[in-house]
Amino acid sequence: MALMFASYEQDFDASTQGIYSNSAIPRLATPSERSWLSHGSQLPGSSVSRLKHLIWYQPSGSDQPSAIGAVWSDDTHLHWATPLQRRLEGIFNPLPFMLRFPAAQYDWSRFRAALGWFDSMCYAATDPEQVRSACEREPEWGLRCFPYAGSRRGADLAALLCPAPDWDEVSIDAIHVAVLASVAKLVRQHGALQGTCLQPVHDGTVEIGQLDVAGAYRVRLLVHSNANRASTTTLAQWANEFLRENGIPGDRLLLVLPHLSLAEPLYPAQHVAIVDLDFGVLARALVALSLP
């Protein structure tokens, strides 16, 4: 089946002033850093002529490709960038990919491998056209490159590459899977979480997992999509009631509210943390709740 990319190329604006180069994306730490196009190295003034190609990815078993990045060149170097490759202290965050492609969440390992291959192609290339040809020669990676045609219907480049999640299209089950995958990555690789063990919970409630901390206590992981507008006091009361009715002495609680946008975790009560879907905020809350 031929990939239908051409029509997508008509939607974007070349007025964006900043873009992360791939080698300069160290982490996903705060809501401001989610807007990857507002940080990092500046594109040259002639951004239309310099921003040569958009990168598209098509998950395996899917006919719905999506633009995920850009590749361009200046006078001396070739650069590429994607908002879907985020790291925290070297730990790859699967959550941006899983929310961008909710129907292909388990394809994120292939996606990560595809980005590794793409990076090697860019390292060896001197022009975006060479990268485009490499993608055509090895279509099994699911990556394609197409020339950037500029704006046609008013959407800018940030809206293309960093669309806000359509929560009506992302099921709560998909969010559960994405959050668990992110916590699992942190538990395996974050130095401050060594000795913890994640146990998924599949009981149809808001609880999605339990983090055993060296056999001493548990951190209960909850995703509550209907509590985003509640006050901090109300959430603290709800969390304490949950632990009183469903927990044992010493239990702690991490409440994930997907619609929030936080710079740091909220701590409305002792041993209770509230976070959004930011990888850095999630990590800091897990570390804090895992301390004695």
Short mmCIF file of C-alpha atoms in Angstrom, two decimals:
data_model
loop_
_atom_site.label_atom_id
_atom_site.label_comp_id
_atom_site.label_asym_id
_atom_site.label_seq_id
_atom_site.Cartn_x
_atom_site.Cartn_y
_atom_site.Cartn_z
CA MET A 1 0.00 0.00 0.00
CA ALA A 2 1.38 3.38 -0.99
CA LEU A 3 1.89 5.80 1.87
CA MET A 4 -0.26 8.92 1.57
CA PHE A 5 1.98 11.67 2.89
CA ALA A 6 1.80 14.39 0.29
CA SER A 7 -1.44 16.01 1.50
CA TYR A 8 -0.05 16.40 5.00
CA GLU A 9 2.78 18.55 3.74
CA GLN A 10 0.40 21.41 3.00
CA ASP A 11 -0.49 22.17 6.62
CA PHE A 12 2.46 23.89 8.25
CA ASP A 13 4.07 27.25 8.80
CA ALA A 14 7.76 28.02 8.42
CA SER A 15 7.74 30.87 10.92
CA THR A 16 8.97 28.78 13.87
CA GLN A 17 12.12 30.32 15.28
CA GLY A 18 13.64 27.60 17.48
CA ILE A 19 14.08 23.85 17.27
CA TYR A 20 15.86 21.21 19.32
CA SER A 21 18.63 19.45 17.46
CA ASN A 22 18.54 15.75 18.31
CA SER A 23 21.84 15.75 20.19
CA ALA A 24 20.53 18.48 22.49
CA ILE A 25 17.38 16.81 23.84
CA PRO A 26 18.54 15.61 27.28
CA ARG A 27 15.28 15.24 29.17
CA LEU A 28 11.58 15.96 29.55
CA ALA A 29 11.50 17.83 32.83
CA THR A 30 8.99 20.65 32.87
CA PRO A 31 5.85 21.66 30.93
CA SER A 32 7.78 24.48 29.26
CA GLU A 33 10.20 21.95 27.79
CA ARG A 34 7.36 20.09 26.13
CA SER A 35 7.31 22.89 23.60
CA TRP A 36 10.53 21.64 22.06
CA LEU A 37 10.33 24.18 19.27
CA SER A 38 10.79 27.07 21.70
CA HIS A 39 14.20 25.94 22.95
CA GLY A 40 17.53 24.79 21.62
CA SER A 41 19.47 25.93 18.59
CA GLN A 42 17.90 28.62 16.44
CA LEU A 43 16.99 27.94 12.85
CA PRO A 44 18.55 30.38 10.41
CA GLY A 45 16.41 33.25 9.20
CA SER A 46 15.75 31.57 5.87
CA SER A 47 13.97 28.72 7.64
CA VAL A 48 11.86 27.75 4.61
CA SER A 49 14.91 27.05 2.51
CA ARG A 50 16.90 25.50 5.35
CA LEU A 51 14.21 23.24 6.84
CA LYS A 52 14.35 20.77 3.98
CA HIS A 53 12.33 17.72 4.99
CA LEU A 54 9.76 16.52 7.49
CA ILE A 55 10.18 13.06 9.01
CA TRP A 56 7.13 10.79 9.00
CA TYR A 57 6.70 7.54 10.91
CA GLN A 58 4.26 4.74 10.23
CA PRO A 59 3.91 2.13 13.01
CA SER A 60 3.95 -1.49 11.99
CA GLY A 61 0.50 -2.78 11.12
CA SER A 62 -0.89 0.75 10.75
CA ASP A 63 -1.86 2.84 7.74
CA GLN A 64 -1.85 6.11 9.72
CA PRO A 65 1.54 7.85 9.42
CA SER A 66 2.31 11.00 11.37
CA ALA A 67 4.93 13.71 11.12
CA ILE A 68 7.36 13.26 13.99
CA GLY A 69 10.31 15.51 13.23
CA ALA A 70 12.41 17.51 10.83
CA VAL A 71 15.77 17.24 9.12
CA TRP A 72 17.63 20.24 7.75
CA SER A 73 21.12 21.44 6.87
CA ASP A 74 23.15 24.57 7.32
CA ASP A 75 26.37 25.50 5.61
CA THR A 76 28.42 22.87 7.45
CA HIS A 77 26.16 20.31 9.19
CA LEU A 78 23.08 18.21 8.84
CA HIS A 79 20.64 18.35 11.79
CA TRP A 80 17.52 16.49 12.78
CA ALA A 81 15.04 16.75 15.62
CA THR A 82 11.96 15.08 17.04
CA PRO A 83 9.82 15.89 20.09
CA LEU A 84 9.16 12.17 20.57
CA GLN A 85 12.68 11.30 21.71
CA ARG A 86 12.90 12.57 25.26
CA ARG A 87 15.28 11.42 27.95
CA LEU A 88 15.66 11.93 31.67
CA GLU A 89 19.19 11.23 32.89
CA GLY A 90 19.69 8.99 29.87
CA ILE A 91 16.38 7.13 30.34
CA PHE A 92 14.24 7.01 27.19
CA ASN A 93 10.68 8.16 27.83
CA PRO A 94 8.15 6.05 25.88
CA LEU A 95 5.13 8.15 26.87
CA PRO A 96 5.24 10.83 24.10
CA PHE A 97 5.28 8.13 21.42
CA MET A 98 2.57 6.08 23.12
CA LEU A 99 0.23 9.05 23.33
CA ARG A 100 0.96 10.13 19.74
CA PHE A 101 0.22 6.60 18.48
CA PRO A 102 -2.32 5.19 20.98
CA ALA A 103 -3.32 2.41 18.58
CA ALA A 104 0.30 1.25 18.27
CA GLN A 105 1.62 1.66 21.82
CA TYR A 106 3.61 -1.55 21.85
CA ASP A 107 5.53 -0.41 18.76
CA TRP A 108 7.63 2.04 20.77
CA SER A 109 10.64 -0.29 20.99
CA ARG A 110 10.68 -0.51 17.18
CA PHE A 111 10.30 3.27 17.04
CA ARG A 112 13.29 3.74 19.33
CA ALA A 113 15.36 1.40 17.13
CA ALA A 114 14.19 3.30 14.04
CA LEU A 115 15.40 6.58 15.56
CA GLY A 116 18.77 4.99 16.26
CA TRP A 117 19.03 3.93 12.63
CA PHE A 118 17.91 7.37 11.47
CA ASP A 119 20.51 9.07 13.65
CA SER A 120 23.24 6.95 12.10
CA MET A 121 22.01 7.90 8.61
CA CYS A 122 22.09 11.58 9.50
CA TYR A 123 25.56 11.26 10.99
CA ALA A 124 26.89 9.87 7.72
CA ALA A 125 24.91 12.20 5.42
CA THR A 126 25.62 15.75 4.32
CA ASP A 127 22.25 16.60 2.78
CA PRO A 128 18.61 15.79 3.68
CA GLU A 129 18.13 14.27 0.25
CA GLN A 130 20.62 11.54 1.17
CA VAL A 131 18.56 10.78 4.26
CA ARG A 132 15.37 10.65 2.20
CA SER A 133 16.96 8.16 -0.19
CA ALA A 134 18.15 5.99 2.72
CA CYS A 135 14.59 5.86 4.10
CA GLU A 136 13.30 4.76 0.71
CA ARG A 137 15.93 2.02 0.48
CA GLU A 138 15.05 0.63 3.92
CA PRO A 139 11.26 1.06 4.32
CA GLU A 140 11.10 -1.59 7.06
CA TRP A 141 11.98 1.13 9.60
CA GLY A 142 8.67 2.88 8.91
CA LEU A 143 10.36 6.25 8.30
CA ARG A 144 9.90 8.51 5.29
CA CYS A 145 11.11 12.03 4.50
CA PHE A 146 9.27 14.56 2.35
CA PRO A 147 10.17 18.12 1.40
CA TYR A 148 8.68 20.78 3.63
CA ALA A 149 6.24 22.87 1.60
CA GLY A 150 5.37 25.54 4.13
CA SER A 151 1.98 26.69 5.39
CA ARG A 152 -1.20 26.07 3.46
CA ARG A 153 -4.04 26.14 5.99
CA GLY A 154 -2.63 28.12 8.89
CA ALA A 155 -1.22 25.32 11.04
CA ASP A 156 2.31 26.01 12.23
CA LEU A 157 5.19 23.59 12.58
CA ALA A 158 4.74 23.21 16.34
CA ALA A 159 1.09 22.19 15.84
CA LEU A 160 2.24 19.51 13.39
CA LEU A 161 5.08 18.04 15.39
CA CYS A 162 3.75 18.70 18.92
CA PRO A 163 -0.03 18.38 18.71
CA ALA A 164 -1.92 18.58 21.97
CA PRO A 165 -3.33 15.15 22.84
CA ASP A 166 -6.95 14.72 21.80
CA TRP A 167 -8.18 13.22 25.04
CA ASP A 168 -11.44 12.20 23.36
CA GLU A 169 -9.38 9.97 21.07
CA VAL A 170 -7.04 8.55 23.74
CA SER A 171 -8.76 5.91 25.84
CA ILE A 172 -8.13 5.67 29.56
CA ASP A 173 -6.73 2.18 28.94
CA ALA A 174 -4.15 3.67 26.57
CA ILE A 175 -3.16 6.21 29.21
CA HIS A 176 -2.85 3.44 31.81
CA VAL A 177 -0.52 1.46 29.54
CA ALA A 178 1.60 4.54 28.76
CA VAL A 179 1.98 5.55 32.42
CA LEU A 180 2.89 2.00 33.45
CA ALA A 181 5.49 1.81 30.68
CA SER A 182 7.04 5.08 31.86
CA VAL A 183 7.11 3.98 35.51
CA ALA A 184 8.60 0.64 34.49
CA LYS A 185 11.42 2.40 32.62
CA LEU A 186 12.17 4.58 35.63
CA VAL A 187 12.11 1.63 38.04
CA ARG A 188 14.58 -0.31 35.88
CA GLN A 189 16.98 2.52 35.10
CA HIS A 190 16.71 5.41 37.58
CA GLY A 191 19.49 5.17 40.15
CA ALA A 192 17.35 6.46 43.02
CA LEU A 193 14.71 3.77 42.42
CA GLN A 194 17.00 0.76 42.65
CA GLY A 195 15.51 -1.87 44.95
CA THR A 196 11.92 -1.06 44.03
CA CYS A 197 9.62 -3.49 42.23
CA LEU A 198 6.60 -2.59 40.10
CA GLN A 199 3.52 -4.81 40.14
CA PRO A 200 0.81 -3.88 37.60
CA VAL A 201 -2.78 -3.92 38.82
CA HIS A 202 -5.55 -4.89 36.40
CA ASP A 203 -8.76 -4.73 38.42
CA GLY A 204 -10.71 -2.16 36.42
CA THR A 205 -10.31 0.61 39.00
CA VAL A 206 -8.25 3.80 38.98
CA GLU A 207 -5.32 1.89 40.45
CA ILE A 208 -2.87 0.72 37.79
CA GLY A 209 0.10 -0.53 39.82
CA GLN A 210 1.92 -0.85 43.11
CA LEU A 211 5.57 -0.05 43.69
CA ASP A 212 7.14 -2.16 46.40
CA VAL A 213 9.95 -0.24 48.09
CA ALA A 214 12.46 -2.73 49.50
CA GLY A 215 9.66 -4.66 51.18
CA ALA A 216 9.08 -1.77 53.58
CA TYR A 217 6.02 -0.08 52.09
CA ARG A 218 4.06 0.34 48.89
CA VAL A 219 3.50 3.29 46.57
CA ARG A 220 0.03 2.94 45.06
CA LEU A 221 -0.19 4.26 41.46
CA LEU A 222 -3.52 5.76 40.44
CA VAL A 223 -4.67 7.46 37.23
CA HIS A 224 -7.81 9.54 37.73
CA SER A 225 -9.05 11.25 34.56
CA ASN A 226 -12.09 12.87 36.21
CA ALA A 227 -10.36 14.69 39.06
CA ASN A 228 -8.38 17.32 37.18
CA ARG A 229 -10.54 20.28 38.25
CA ALA A 230 -10.81 19.31 41.91
CA SER A 231 -9.12 21.50 44.50
CA THR A 232 -5.94 20.38 46.22
CA THR A 233 -7.84 20.03 49.50
CA THR A 234 -10.47 17.83 47.86
CA LEU A 235 -7.81 15.65 46.25
CA ALA A 236 -5.99 15.27 49.57
CA GLN A 237 -9.22 14.20 51.25
CA TRP A 238 -9.96 11.77 48.43
CA ALA A 239 -6.41 10.30 48.59
CA ASN A 240 -6.56 9.83 52.35
CA GLU A 241 -9.98 8.19 52.04
CA PHE A 242 -8.67 5.84 49.35
CA LEU A 243 -5.74 4.78 51.52
CA ARG A 244 -7.96 4.37 54.57
CA GLU A 245 -10.42 2.15 52.71
CA ASN A 246 -8.04 0.27 50.42
CA GLY A 247 -4.60 0.42 51.97
CA ILE A 248 -2.54 -0.89 54.80
CA PRO A 249 -0.48 1.18 57.27
CA GLY A 250 2.51 2.71 55.51
CA ASP A 251 0.99 2.82 52.03
CA ARG A 252 1.78 5.90 49.93
CA LEU A 253 -0.08 7.23 46.93
CA LEU A 254 0.90 8.68 43.56
CA LEU A 255 -2.06 10.22 41.73
CA VAL A 256 -1.64 10.89 38.00
CA LEU A 257 -4.01 13.48 36.51
CA PRO A 258 -3.47 13.42 32.71
CA HIS A 259 -4.96 16.83 31.92
CA LEU A 260 -2.82 18.79 34.37
CA SER A 261 0.30 20.76 33.43
CA LEU A 262 2.78 20.92 36.30
CA ALA A 263 6.36 22.06 36.77
CA GLU A 264 6.77 20.08 40.00
CA PRO A 265 4.79 17.41 41.87
CA LEU A 266 2.08 18.55 44.27
CA TYR A 267 2.11 17.12 47.78
CA PRO A 268 -1.36 17.80 49.22
CA ALA A 269 -0.91 15.41 52.15
CA GLN A 270 1.80 13.36 53.79
CA HIS A 271 2.95 10.52 51.54
CA VAL A 272 0.62 11.68 48.73
CA ALA A 273 1.89 13.15 45.44
CA ILE A 274 -0.03 14.49 42.43
CA VAL A 275 1.60 14.57 38.99
CA ASP A 276 0.73 15.04 35.35
CA LEU A 277 2.14 13.10 32.39
CA ASP A 278 5.51 14.88 32.46
CA PHE A 279 8.32 12.32 32.75
CA GLY A 280 10.49 14.49 34.96
CA VAL A 281 7.64 15.38 37.33
CA LEU A 282 6.67 11.71 37.52
CA ALA A 283 10.26 10.70 38.30
CA ARG A 284 10.69 13.29 41.04
CA ALA A 285 7.47 12.22 42.73
CA LEU A 286 8.42 8.53 42.61
CA VAL A 287 11.81 9.26 44.12
CA ALA A 288 10.27 11.40 46.89
CA LEU A 289 7.67 8.74 47.76
CA SER A 290 10.36 6.04 47.83
CA LEU A 291 12.38 7.78 50.51
CA PRO A 292 12.04 6.51 54.12
#
